[in-house]
N, CA, C and O of each residue as an XYZ file, in Angstrom:
680
protein
N     -51.153     82.143    106.865
C     -52.185     82.901    107.550
C     -52.212     82.461    109.005
O     -52.101     81.274    109.311
N     -52.357     83.409    109.878
C     -52.371     83.156    111.314
C     -53.815     83.066    111.791
O     -54.574     84.031    111.703
N     -54.178     81.898    112.293
C     -55.515     81.726    112.851
C     -55.479     82.017    114.336
O     -54.566     81.584    115.039
N     -56.448     82.732    114.801
C     -56.636     83.017    116.218
C     -55.409     83.657    116.866
O     -54.777     83.046    117.728
N     -55.066     84.886    116.459
C     -53.979     85.594    117.128
C     -54.366     85.987    118.554
O     -53.530     86.461    119.324
N     -55.614     85.791    118.891
C     -56.125     85.981    120.246
C     -56.316     84.587    120.820
O     -56.074     83.603    120.122
N     -56.735     84.476    122.051
C     -56.854     83.158    122.675
C     -58.288     82.841    123.068
O     -58.720     83.167    124.174
N     -59.032     82.202    122.156
C     -60.364     81.788    122.572
C     -60.240     80.687    123.621
O     -59.341     79.849    123.550
N     -61.127     80.697    124.569
C     -61.128     79.713    125.642
C     -61.839     78.461    125.141
O     -63.068     78.411    125.099
N     -61.052     77.443    124.759
C     -61.642     76.229    124.199
C     -62.591     75.553    125.176
O     -63.555     74.910    124.761
N     -62.324     75.693    126.475
C     -63.212     75.094    127.468
C     -64.549     75.825    127.528
O     -65.537     75.285    128.027
N     -64.576     77.036    127.026
C     -65.794     77.842    127.057
C     -66.780     77.409    125.978
O     -67.990     77.573    126.137
N     -66.262     76.853    124.877
C     -67.156     76.420    123.809
C     -68.076     75.324    124.335
O     -67.602     74.345    124.911
N     -69.367     75.474    124.146
C     -70.290     74.455    124.642
C     -70.228     73.187    123.795
O     -69.947     73.231    122.598
N     -70.494     72.071    124.440
C     -70.606     70.817    123.697
C     -71.813     70.927    122.777
O     -72.788     71.611    123.090
N     -71.737     70.258    121.656
C     -72.817     70.344    120.667
C     -74.141     69.898    121.272
O     -74.249     68.805    121.828
N     -75.128     70.748    121.156
C     -76.465     70.412    121.632
C     -77.150     69.419    120.712
O     -78.019     68.662    121.146
N     -76.768     69.418    119.455
C     -77.325     68.499    118.460
C     -76.150     67.887    117.690
O     -75.835     68.314    116.579
N     -75.501     66.869    118.303
C     -74.300     66.298    117.688
C     -74.531     65.780    116.266
O     -73.606     65.754    115.454
N     -75.754     65.374    115.973
C     -76.048     64.867    114.628
C     -75.889     65.958    113.563
O     -75.711     65.655    112.383
N     -75.953     67.210    113.977
C     -75.791     68.319    113.025
C     -74.317     68.595    112.708
O     -73.999     69.213    111.691
N     -73.429     68.137    113.578
C     -72.005     68.440    113.393
C     -71.464     67.900    112.080
O     -70.843     68.631    111.308
N     -71.699     66.631    111.832
C     -71.169     65.998    110.625
C     -71.673     66.727    109.383
O     -70.899     67.035    108.478
N     -72.957     66.997    109.348
C     -73.544     67.700    108.208
C     -72.955     69.108    108.078
O     -72.647     69.555    106.973
N     -72.800     69.797    109.196
C     -72.223     71.138    109.163
C     -70.811     71.135    108.607
O     -70.468     71.970    107.770
N     -69.990     70.200    109.069
C     -68.612     70.130    108.571
C     -68.569     69.709    107.096
O     -67.723     70.185    106.339
N     -69.477     68.822    106.693
C     -69.560     68.446    105.274
C     -69.907     69.655    104.414
O     -69.297     69.886    103.370
N     -70.885     70.413    104.862
C     -71.308     71.593    104.099
C     -70.220     72.663    104.096
O     -70.057     73.371    103.103
N     -69.477     72.789    105.188
C     -68.357     73.738    105.245
C     -67.306     73.346    104.198
O     -66.808     74.196    103.460
N     -66.975     72.048    104.143
C     -65.989     71.563    103.169
C     -66.498     71.762    101.741
O     -65.730     72.133    100.853
N     -67.772     71.521    101.525
C     -68.370     71.723    100.200
C     -68.320     73.200     99.800
O     -67.986     73.533     98.663
N     -68.653     74.072    100.739
C     -68.604     75.511    100.472
C     -67.176     75.936    100.142
O     -66.959     76.764     99.258
N     -66.212     75.371    100.851
C     -64.799     75.680    100.571
C     -64.424     75.232     99.162
O     -63.798     75.982     98.414
N     -64.808     74.014     98.806
C     -64.478     73.495     97.467
C     -65.095     74.353     96.365
O     -64.496     74.530     95.304
N     -66.288     74.882     96.614
C     -67.002     75.670     95.606
C     -66.539     77.123     95.541
O     -66.911     77.847     94.618
N     -65.744     77.550     96.497
C     -65.291     78.942     96.521
C     -64.379     79.229     95.329
O     -63.489     78.444     95.002
N     -64.620     80.365     94.695
C     -63.769     80.783     93.579
C     -62.565     81.587     94.063
O     -61.690     81.940     93.272
N     -62.525     81.870     95.345
C     -61.418     82.619     95.952
C     -60.456     81.616     96.591
O     -60.787     81.019     97.615
N     -59.271     81.420     96.005
C     -58.350     80.418     96.548
C     -57.901     80.713     97.981
O     -57.665     79.787     98.757
N     -57.782     81.991     98.337
C     -57.391     82.338     99.707
C     -58.491     81.972    100.697
O     -58.213     81.454    101.778
N     -59.735     82.241    100.325
C     -60.854     81.886    101.197
C     -60.963     80.368    101.318
O     -61.195     79.842    102.407
N     -60.795     79.672    100.206
C     -60.848     78.203    100.231
C     -59.772     77.654    101.172
O     -60.047     76.763    101.976
N     -58.557     78.180    101.073
C     -57.460     77.722    101.943
C     -57.777     78.018    103.404
O     -57.542     77.181    104.276
N     -58.311     79.210    103.672
C     -58.692     79.541    105.047
C     -59.713     78.542    105.570
O     -59.557     78.021    106.675
N     -60.752     78.267    104.795
C     -61.816     77.372    105.256
C     -61.272     75.977    105.540
O     -61.660     75.342    106.521
N     -60.381     75.506    104.686
C     -59.769     74.191    104.903
C     -58.889     74.203    106.146
O     -58.926     73.269    106.946
N     -58.098     75.259    106.307
C     -57.219     75.372    107.479
C     -58.023     75.472    108.770
O     -57.667     74.860    109.778
N     -59.102     76.239    108.739
C     -59.924     76.400    109.943
C     -60.512     75.061    110.376
O     -60.522     74.737    111.564
N     -61.000     74.287    109.411
C     -61.607     72.993    109.727
C     -60.580     71.984    110.231
O     -60.945     71.000    110.875
N     -59.297     72.217    109.944
C     -58.236     71.314    110.400
C     -57.611     71.759    111.723
O     -56.875     70.993    112.346
N     -57.895     72.978    112.153
C     -57.321     73.558    113.365
C     -58.201     73.217    114.573
O     -59.426     73.262    114.467
N     -57.600     72.881    115.712
C     -58.402     72.485    116.881
C     -59.305     73.621    117.367
O     -60.453     73.380    117.739
N     -58.798     74.847    117.367
C     -59.638     75.977    117.779
C     -60.729     76.238    116.740
O     -61.870     76.552    117.081
N     -60.359     76.102    115.479
C     -61.340     76.274    114.413
C     -62.434     75.228    114.485
O     -63.613     75.536    114.309
N     -62.040     73.983    114.747
C     -63.031     72.914    114.889
C     -63.973     73.194    116.050
O     -65.179     72.973    115.946
N     -63.422     73.681    117.155
C     -64.257     73.986    118.326
C     -65.247     75.104    118.011
O     -66.413     75.035    118.398
N     -64.780     76.126    117.312
C     -65.663     77.233    116.938
C     -66.764     76.753    115.999
O     -67.942     77.029    116.225
N     -66.383     76.041    114.954
C     -67.376     75.557    113.997
C     -68.346     74.582    114.655
O     -69.543     74.617    114.372
N     -67.847     73.719    115.524
C     -68.728     72.771    116.216
C     -69.734     73.504    117.095
O     -70.890     73.093    117.191
N     -69.301     74.582    117.733
C     -70.226     75.364    118.562
C     -71.330     75.972    117.704
O     -72.484     76.035    118.128
N     -70.981     76.417    116.505
C     -71.990     76.980    115.602
C     -72.885     75.886    115.035
O     -74.110     75.979    115.108
N     -72.268     74.845    114.468
C     -73.023     73.799    113.783
C     -73.867     72.960    114.736
O     -74.939     72.487    114.360
N     -73.392     72.771    115.963
C     -74.070     71.884    116.902
C     -75.153     72.536    117.727
O     -75.766     71.877    118.568
N     -75.407     73.823    117.508
C     -76.394     74.516    118.340
C     -77.444     75.285    117.570
O     -78.568     75.440    118.046
N     -77.103     75.766    116.401
C     -78.013     76.700    115.759
C     -78.021     76.541    114.243
O     -77.018     76.807    113.581
N     -79.147     76.109    113.698
C     -79.251     76.074    112.232
C     -79.051     77.466    111.618
O     -78.469     77.595    110.541
N     -79.538     78.507    112.308
C     -79.364     79.867    111.789
C     -77.885     80.230    111.718
O     -77.426     80.749    110.700
N     -77.134     79.965    112.785
C     -75.709     80.291    112.783
C     -74.930     79.405    111.814
O     -73.938     79.845    111.232
N     -75.372     78.166    111.640
C     -74.751     77.292    110.644
C     -74.894     77.914    109.265
O     -73.918     78.043    108.526
N     -76.124     78.300    108.925
C     -76.373     78.935    107.627
C     -75.579     80.227    107.493
O     -75.020     80.509    106.433
N     -75.530     81.005    108.556
C     -74.788     82.267    108.519
C     -73.309     82.011    108.239
O     -72.707     82.703    107.419
N     -72.725     81.031    108.907
C     -71.308     80.719    108.692
C     -71.062     80.238    107.266
O     -70.053     80.588    106.654
N     -71.984     79.439    106.740
C     -71.824     78.927    105.380
C     -71.998     80.025    104.333
O     -71.362     79.987    103.280
N     -72.847     80.990    104.616
C     -73.087     82.088    103.668
C     -72.110     83.241    103.853
O     -71.933     84.055    102.947
N     -71.480     83.318    105.011
C     -70.578     84.429    105.338
C     -69.207     83.930    105.812
O     -68.738     84.340    106.873
N     -68.560     83.052    105.038
C     -67.256     82.565    105.507
C     -66.218     83.677    105.639
O     -65.257     83.541    106.396
N     -66.406     84.779    104.906
C     -65.490     85.920    105.046
C     -65.570     86.498    106.455
O     -64.554     86.903    107.018
N     -66.778     86.536    107.028
C     -66.936     87.047    108.395
C     -66.251     86.108    109.389
O     -65.614     86.560    110.340
N     -66.384     84.811    109.163
C     -65.703     83.833    110.021
C     -64.192     84.030    109.896
O     -63.465     83.979    110.889
N     -63.736     84.251    108.682
C     -62.302     84.456    108.451
C     -61.803     85.700    109.182
O     -60.777     85.661    109.863
N     -62.527     86.788    109.037
C     -62.090     88.022    109.691
C     -62.047     87.832    111.207
O     -61.120     88.298    111.870
N     -63.050     87.149    111.749
C     -63.073     86.866    113.183
C     -61.856     86.026    113.583
O     -61.159     86.357    114.542
N     -61.607     84.949    112.852
C     -60.531     84.021    113.213
C     -59.143     84.625    113.033
O     -58.221     84.287    113.775
N     -58.988     85.512    112.061
C     -57.668     86.075    111.785
C     -57.393     87.375    112.536
O     -56.237     87.694    112.813
N     -58.455     88.135    112.871
C     -58.246     89.459    113.451
C     -58.882     89.651    114.817
O     -58.598     90.631    115.504
N     -59.736     88.726    115.211
C     -60.401     88.845    116.500
C     -61.731     89.562    116.401
O     -62.020     90.212    115.396
N     -62.536     89.445    117.437
C     -63.897     89.976    117.375
C     -63.975     91.494    117.305
O     -64.844     92.031    116.619
N     -63.094     92.189    117.992
C     -63.188     93.652    118.014
C     -62.887     94.256    116.644
O     -63.619     95.125    116.171
N     -61.820     93.799    116.013
C     -61.462     94.303    114.683
C     -62.525     93.892    113.668
O     -62.920     94.697    112.823
N     -62.990     92.646    113.745
C     -64.024     92.176    112.817
C     -65.303     92.990    112.972
O     -65.927     93.367    111.980
N     -65.694     93.263    114.223
C     -66.915     94.036    114.463
C     -66.760     95.460    113.948
O     -67.671     95.978    113.303
N     -65.638     96.098    114.215
C     -65.429     97.482    113.767
C     -65.440     97.573    112.243
O     -66.001     98.517    111.686
N     -64.830     96.610    111.566
C     -64.829     96.606    110.097
C     -66.247     96.410    109.564
O     -66.668     97.095    108.632
N     -66.974     95.476    110.160
C     -68.373     95.243    109.775
C     -69.188     96.509    109.983
O     -69.952     96.918    109.109
N     -69.022     97.124    111.143
C     -69.799     98.304    111.528
C     -69.540     99.462    110.569
O     -70.480    100.117    110.118
N     -68.271     99.717    110.258
C     -67.917    100.821    109.354
C     -68.478    100.580    107.953
O     -69.024    101.495    107.336
N     -68.345     99.353    107.453
C     -68.863     99.036    106.117
C     -70.384     99.150    106.081
O     -70.948     99.651    105.107
N     -71.045     98.690    107.133
C     -72.508     98.748    107.177
C     -73.001    100.186    107.165
O     -73.921    100.523    106.419
N     -72.402    101.026    107.976
C     -72.815    102.437    108.012
C     -72.649    103.089    106.639
O     -73.505    103.857    106.200
N     -71.553    102.777    105.977
C     -71.298    103.345    104.649
C     -72.340    102.847    103.645
O     -72.890    103.638    102.879
N     -72.610    101.541    103.646
C     -73.584    100.974    102.708
C     -74.975    101.550    102.940
O     -75.680    101.880    101.987
N     -75.365    101.669    104.193
C     -76.693    102.197    104.503
C     -76.800    103.657    104.079
O     -77.829    104.075    103.547
N     -75.757    104.425    104.308
C     -75.776    105.844    103.927
C     -75.921    106.009    102.416
O     -76.493    106.995    101.952
N     -75.409    105.057    101.655
C     -75.465    105.139    100.196
C     -76.740    104.535     99.620
O     -76.998    104.679     98.425
N     -77.532    103.869    100.433
C     -78.725    103.182     99.950
C     -79.954    104.067    100.116
O     -80.276    104.507    101.220
N     -80.630    104.320     99.009
C     -81.849    105.125     99.084
C     -83.049    104.377     98.517
O     -84.161    104.906     98.518
N     -82.847    103.179     98.043
C     -83.917    102.376     97.459
C     -84.361    101.338     98.484
O     -83.528    100.662     99.087
N     -85.647    101.214     98.676
C     -86.185    100.378     99.754
C     -85.749     98.920     99.656
O     -85.302     98.344    100.648
N     -85.871     98.317     98.481
C     -85.515     96.900     98.358
C     -84.036     96.664     98.655
O     -83.676     95.676     99.295
N     -83.191     97.565     98.192
C     -81.756     97.436     98.458
C     -81.466     97.602     99.946
O     -80.675     96.851    100.515
N     -82.105     98.582    100.572
C     -81.904     98.798    102.010
C     -82.375     97.589    102.811
O     -81.725     97.194    103.780
N     -83.494     97.004    102.414
C     -84.002     95.819    103.118
C     -83.031     94.652    102.965
O     -82.788     93.914    103.919
N     -82.476     94.485    101.765
C     -81.503     93.416    101.536
C     -80.257     93.650    102.388
O     -79.742     92.724    103.015
N     -79.779     94.895    102.406
C     -78.607     95.219    103.224
C     -78.838     94.878    104.689
O     -77.960     94.316    105.344
N     -80.006     95.212    105.200
C     -80.295     94.947    106.614
C     -80.422     93.452    106.899
O     -80.021     92.993    107.969
N     -80.975     92.688    105.956
C     -81.059     91.230    106.157
C     -79.662     90.612    106.214
O     -79.367     89.803    107.093
N     -78.811     91.000    105.272
C     -77.437     90.486    105.256
C     -76.699     90.941    106.512
O     -75.962     90.169    107.125
N     -76.904     92.198    106.888
C     -76.242     92.731    108.083
C     -76.695     92.000    109.339
O     -75.889     91.749    110.235
N     -77.974     91.659    109.410
C     -78.473     90.912    110.574
C     -77.760     89.566    110.681
O     -77.374     89.143    111.771
N     -77.591     88.904    109.549
C     -76.916     87.604    109.539
C     -75.462     87.761    109.980
O     -74.979     87.001    110.819
N     -74.763     88.750    109.413
C     -73.350     88.952    109.764
C     -73.190     89.369    111.218
O     -72.318     88.863    111.924
N     -74.033     90.290    111.661
C     -73.955     90.749    113.055
C     -74.204     89.586    114.005
O     -73.474     89.408    114.980
N     -75.226     88.801    113.722
C     -75.540     87.648    114.578
C     -74.364     86.691    114.655
O     -74.027     86.192    115.729
N     -73.745     86.440    113.517
C     -72.614     85.516    113.468
C     -71.421     86.057    114.255
O     -70.838     85.340    115.069
N     -71.060     87.302    114.019
C     -69.914     87.884    114.730
C     -70.150     87.945    116.235
O     -69.263     87.614    117.022
N     -71.340     88.364    116.628
C     -71.659     88.456    118.061
C     -71.643     87.069    118.695
O     -71.097     86.886    119.783
N     -72.238     86.097    118.018
C     -72.276     84.734    118.562
C     -70.873     84.155    118.709
O     -70.564     83.531    119.725
N     -70.025     84.355    117.707
C     -68.670     83.809    117.802
C     -67.899     84.448    118.954
O     -67.189     83.756    119.684
N     -68.035     85.760    119.122
C     -67.350     86.442    120.229
C     -67.857     85.938    121.571
O     -67.081     85.762    122.510
N     -69.150     85.710    121.655
C     -69.752     85.216    122.892
C     -69.337     83.768    123.156
O     -68.896     83.438    124.256
N     -69.476     82.911    122.152
C     -69.132     81.499    122.323
C     -67.660     81.302    122.677
O     -67.317     80.401    123.443
N     -66.800     82.140    122.123
C     -65.361     82.023    122.392
C     -64.967     82.639    123.726
O     -63.806     82.564    124.126
N     -65.925     83.246    124.414
C     -65.634     83.851    125.707
C     -64.830     85.132    125.605
O     -64.151     85.520    126.555
N     -64.904     85.794    124.454
C     -64.102     86.995    124.224
C     -64.862     88.281    124.513
O     -64.249     89.326    124.727
N     -66.175     88.216    124.522
C     -66.998     89.358    124.913
C     -67.818     88.944    126.120
O     -68.349     87.836    126.175
N     -67.914     89.834    127.072
C     -68.765     89.571    128.225
C     -70.206     89.949    127.878
O     -70.496     90.399    126.769
N     -71.090     89.760    128.837
C     -72.508     90.040    128.604
C     -72.728     91.489    128.188
O     -73.547     91.768    127.313
N     -72.006     92.403    128.807
C     -72.157     93.824    128.458
C     -71.729     94.084    127.014
O     -72.376     94.861    126.312
N     -70.656     93.451    126.567
C     -70.192     93.627    125.191
C     -71.168     93.065    124.182
O     -71.431     93.684    123.151
N     -71.708     91.889    124.476
C     -72.699     91.270    123.592
C     -73.948     92.143    123.526
O     -74.477     92.406    122.446
N     -74.411     92.587    124.686
C     -75.618     93.416    124.742
C     -75.410     94.737    124.014
O     -76.305     95.207    123.312
N     -74.246     95.331    124.175
C     -73.941     96.602    123.499
C     -73.980     96.421    121.980
O     -74.564     97.242    121.272
N     -73.365     95.354    121.480
C     -73.352     95.112    120.033
C     -74.766     94.871    119.507
O     -75.142     95.402    118.462
N     -75.547     94.069    120.233
C     -76.937     93.825    119.819
C     -77.745     95.118    119.816
O     -78.501     95.384    118.882
N     -77.583     95.909    120.851
C     -78.323     97.175    120.960
C     -77.904     98.164    119.880
O     -78.748     98.822    119.273
N     -76.602     98.267    119.643
C     -76.115     99.178    118.606
C     -76.660     98.782    117.239
O     -77.079     99.635    116.457
N     -76.649     97.473    116.957
C     -77.164     97.023    115.664
C     -78.661     97.298    115.555
O     -79.128     97.785    114.526
N     -79.408     96.991    116.601
C     -80.858     97.239    116.572
C     -81.148     98.720    116.359
O     -82.036     99.078    115.584
N     -80.408     99.569    117.038
C     -80.617    101.014    116.889
C     -80.329    101.465    115.457
O     -81.093    102.241    114.884
N     -79.235    100.982    114.884
C     -78.903    101.349    113.510
C     -79.968    100.845    112.534
O     -80.347    101.560    111.607
N     -80.448     99.625    112.738
C     -81.469     99.070    111.846
C     -82.759     99.877    111.913
O     -83.348    100.191    110.878
N     -83.199    100.212    113.110
C     -84.429    100.992    113.271
C     -84.242    102.396    112.702
O     -85.095    102.881    111.958
N     -83.141    103.047    113.043
C     -82.882    104.403    112.546
C     -82.838    104.447    111.022
O     -83.432    105.331    110.404
N     -82.139    103.496    110.421
C     -82.017    103.518    108.962
C     -83.351    103.195    108.292
O     -83.672    103.767    107.250
N     -84.123    102.292    108.872
C     -85.447    101.970    108.319
C     -86.374    103.171    108.397
O     -87.052    103.505    107.426
N     -86.400    103.815    109.551
C     -87.245    105.003    109.700
C     -86.774    106.135    108.793
O     -87.596    106.837    108.205
N     -85.482    106.315    108.677
C     -84.951    107.347    107.792
C     -85.367    107.123    106.352
O     -85.740    108.065    105.653
N     -85.303    105.871    105.908
C     -85.707    105.547    104.543
C     -87.197    105.801    104.346
O     -87.601    106.367    103.330
N     -88.012    105.388    105.306
C     -89.457    105.607    105.200
C     -89.796    107.097    105.184
O     -90.655    107.529    104.416
N     -89.136    107.871    106.016
C     -89.376    109.317    106.026
C     -88.941    109.956    104.710
O     -89.623    110.841    104.194
N     -87.824    109.516    104.175
C     -87.355    110.030    102.888
C     -88.366    109.708    101.787
O     -88.674    110.561    100.955
N     -88.877    108.481    101.786
C     -89.867    108.096    100.778
C     -91.151    108.903    100.924
O     -91.737    109.327     99.928
N     -91.589    109.117    102.159
C     -92.804    109.902    102.390
C     -92.606    111.341    101.934
O     -93.516    111.945    101.366
N     -91.430    111.889    102.177
C     -91.144    113.257    101.745
C     -91.104    113.337    100.220
O     -91.647    114.271     99.631
N     -90.464    112.362     99.587
C     -90.385    112.331     98.127
C     -91.773    112.218     97.501
O     -92.045    112.820     96.462
N     -92.647    111.445     98.140
C     -94.017    111.266     97.637
C     -94.908    112.463     97.954
O     -96.046    112.532     97.490
N     -94.394    113.398     98.737
C     -95.178    114.574     99.095
C     -96.124    114.350    100.255
O     -96.984    115.188    100.525
N     -95.978    113.234    100.944
C     -96.851    112.934    102.085
C     -96.478    113.747    103.317
O     -97.324    114.009    104.172
N     -95.213    114.146    103.406
C     -94.755    115.005    104.504
C     -93.812    116.051    103.932
O     -93.260    115.880    102.845
N     -93.637    117.127    104.670
C     -92.726    118.185    104.203
C     -91.411    118.107    104.926
O     -90.517    118.913    104.670
């Protein structure tokens, strides 16, 4: 497997703001890898933690944000797609899958779950692209705005559908 077919700027990665979190983050990453039932994902996670660019990326996540640490641990597939295909391909794949899932969701609890998971994945992908210096401010802002618009539109659409079904509106 080819890690980072693009060139993240290692100098761009910020030094850990909370170095004490790094060790714990890497321990939890290794634990998550060991517990994975997918041998390919497990191998990727181990390879990423052994790669200098991978270490820099993970350190930037683990050393700055508990939210991004949790996101990386819960969404290692998103980290993998980013590391193997780059931010643009990873974002487009995420975006296409999200639109499809939302279009198929008509139940409120399921839609809410989809949006929570999507928020975590979007945050992780956007942060990695930003931290690696691969998206400029306009690209980061565009992705955040696009996601916010989709979340609001889909939430309102679901609420309107429910109101129509209940006979509250025509």
